[in-house]
Amino acid sequence: MSQDDYVYDDESGEWMPASELSERKAAAGRAEVRDAVGNLLADGDQVTLIKDLEVKGAGQTIKRGTLIKSIRLTGDAQEIDCRYDGIKGLVLRAEFVRKRN
């Protein structure tokens, strides 16, 4: 199918370009991840911790106000994957972070 082909979408009952339909289906498969104040998070965003967090297994506490750079979404609506000095495979709950503008 070329990008100019129109296809029928059973859900909406409309004819639309094939490229638009594939984008809608991809977006529907992704979970929306929102921070503690409701901002939508995306891969590569920077976030700041809103409370001190004790990291299980690392014997370390990450302090409130710590900047975490370049997050990655995991597909779970409440978890984000990130890197922090000295801690491998750090996964944070979205309710404990605020998006940095």
Tab-separated table of C-alpha atoms in Angstrom:
chain	number	residue	atom	x	y	z
A	1	MET	CA	0.000	0.000	0.000
A	2	SER	CA	1.326	3.417	-0.814
A	3	GLN	CA	0.990	6.374	1.535
A	4	ASP	CA	-1.777	7.875	-0.649
A	5	ASP	CA	-4.054	4.836	-0.382
A	6	TYR	CA	-7.212	5.300	1.639
A	7	VAL	CA	-8.402	2.572	3.949
A	8	TYR	CA	-11.609	2.105	5.918
A	9	ASP	CA	-11.259	2.330	9.688
A	10	ASP	CA	-13.801	0.031	11.352
A	11	GLU	CA	-13.576	1.827	14.712
A	12	SER	CA	-14.352	5.331	13.465
A	13	GLY	CA	-16.342	4.355	10.366
A	14	GLU	CA	-14.271	6.719	8.223
A	15	TRP	CA	-12.034	6.483	5.190
A	16	MET	CA	-8.569	7.866	5.886
A	17	PRO	CA	-5.021	7.747	4.497
A	18	ALA	CA	-3.233	4.515	5.364
A	19	SER	CA	-0.400	6.458	7.018
A	20	GLU	CA	-2.823	8.233	9.370
A	21	LEU	CA	-4.503	4.970	10.345
A	22	SER	CA	-1.153	3.341	11.169
A	23	GLU	CA	-0.182	6.378	13.304
A	24	ARG	CA	-3.474	6.173	15.221
A	25	LYS	CA	-3.001	2.461	15.918
A	26	ALA	CA	0.586	3.031	17.111
A	27	ALA	CA	-0.540	5.865	19.420
A	28	ALA	CA	-3.325	3.711	20.845
A	29	GLY	CA	-0.788	1.037	21.804
A	30	ARG	CA	1.327	3.445	23.877
A	31	ALA	CA	0.492	4.232	27.469
A	32	GLU	CA	0.390	7.888	28.464
A	33	VAL	CA	2.877	8.553	31.236
A	34	ARG	CA	2.266	11.628	33.366
A	35	ASP	CA	4.391	13.116	36.129
A	36	ALA	CA	3.253	14.069	39.644
A	37	VAL	CA	1.530	17.270	38.446
A	38	GLY	CA	-0.011	15.839	35.288
A	39	ASN	CA	2.540	16.815	32.605
A	40	LEU	CA	2.857	14.320	29.770
A	41	LEU	CA	6.298	12.642	29.717
A	42	ALA	CA	8.168	11.466	26.612
A	43	ASP	CA	11.437	9.663	25.860
A	44	GLY	CA	14.411	11.967	26.379
A	45	ASP	CA	12.720	14.326	28.850
A	46	GLN	CA	14.494	15.624	31.949
A	47	VAL	CA	12.782	15.180	35.304
A	48	THR	CA	13.402	16.298	38.880
A	49	LEU	CA	12.629	14.178	41.943
A	50	ILE	CA	9.950	15.627	44.215
A	51	LYS	CA	10.932	13.580	47.296
A	52	ASP	CA	13.904	11.640	48.675
A	53	LEU	CA	13.894	8.093	47.331
A	54	GLU	CA	15.677	5.141	48.891
A	55	VAL	CA	16.970	2.879	46.115
A	56	LYS	CA	16.400	-0.765	46.995
A	57	GLY	CA	19.438	-2.962	46.454
A	58	ALA	CA	21.821	-0.029	46.030
A	59	GLY	CA	21.931	1.117	49.648
A	60	GLN	CA	21.676	4.686	48.440
A	61	THR	CA	19.184	7.537	48.726
A	62	ILE	CA	18.560	9.936	45.851
A	63	LYS	CA	17.706	13.353	47.253
A	64	ARG	CA	14.739	15.561	46.390
A	65	GLY	CA	15.577	18.025	43.603
A	66	THR	CA	17.967	15.645	41.826
A	67	LEU	CA	17.903	16.098	38.047
A	68	ILE	CA	17.499	12.916	35.995
A	69	LYS	CA	18.360	13.372	32.318
A	70	SER	CA	17.150	11.495	29.262
A	71	ILE	CA	14.402	9.237	30.613
A	72	ARG	CA	12.940	6.329	28.643
A	73	LEU	CA	9.336	5.177	28.821
A	74	THR	CA	8.818	1.503	29.630
A	75	GLY	CA	5.295	0.947	28.316
A	76	ASP	CA	3.934	0.953	31.874
A	77	ALA	CA	1.857	4.047	32.629
A	78	GLN	CA	3.611	4.633	35.969
A	79	GLU	CA	7.248	3.599	35.396
A	80	ILE	CA	10.160	5.338	33.692
A	81	ASP	CA	13.614	3.929	33.031
A	82	CYS	CA	16.643	6.162	33.605
A	83	ARG	CA	20.324	6.333	34.424
A	84	TYR	CA	21.877	7.754	37.545
A	85	ASP	CA	25.520	7.735	38.665
A	86	GLY	CA	26.393	4.451	40.341
A	87	ILE	CA	22.966	2.838	39.880
A	88	LYS	CA	22.328	0.487	36.966
A	89	GLY	CA	18.816	-0.140	35.689
A	90	LEU	CA	17.077	2.518	37.756
A	91	VAL	CA	13.290	2.519	37.341
A	92	LEU	CA	11.323	5.347	38.921
A	93	ARG	CA	7.613	5.747	39.519
A	94	ALA	CA	6.213	8.708	37.580
A	95	GLU	CA	4.365	9.917	40.688
A	96	PHE	CA	7.717	10.894	42.270
A	97	VAL	CA	9.036	13.078	39.433
A	98	ARG	CA	8.209	16.438	37.845
A	99	LYS	CA	9.007	17.266	34.236
A	100	ARG	CA	11.697	19.889	33.807
A	101	ASN	CA	10.998	22.476	31.102
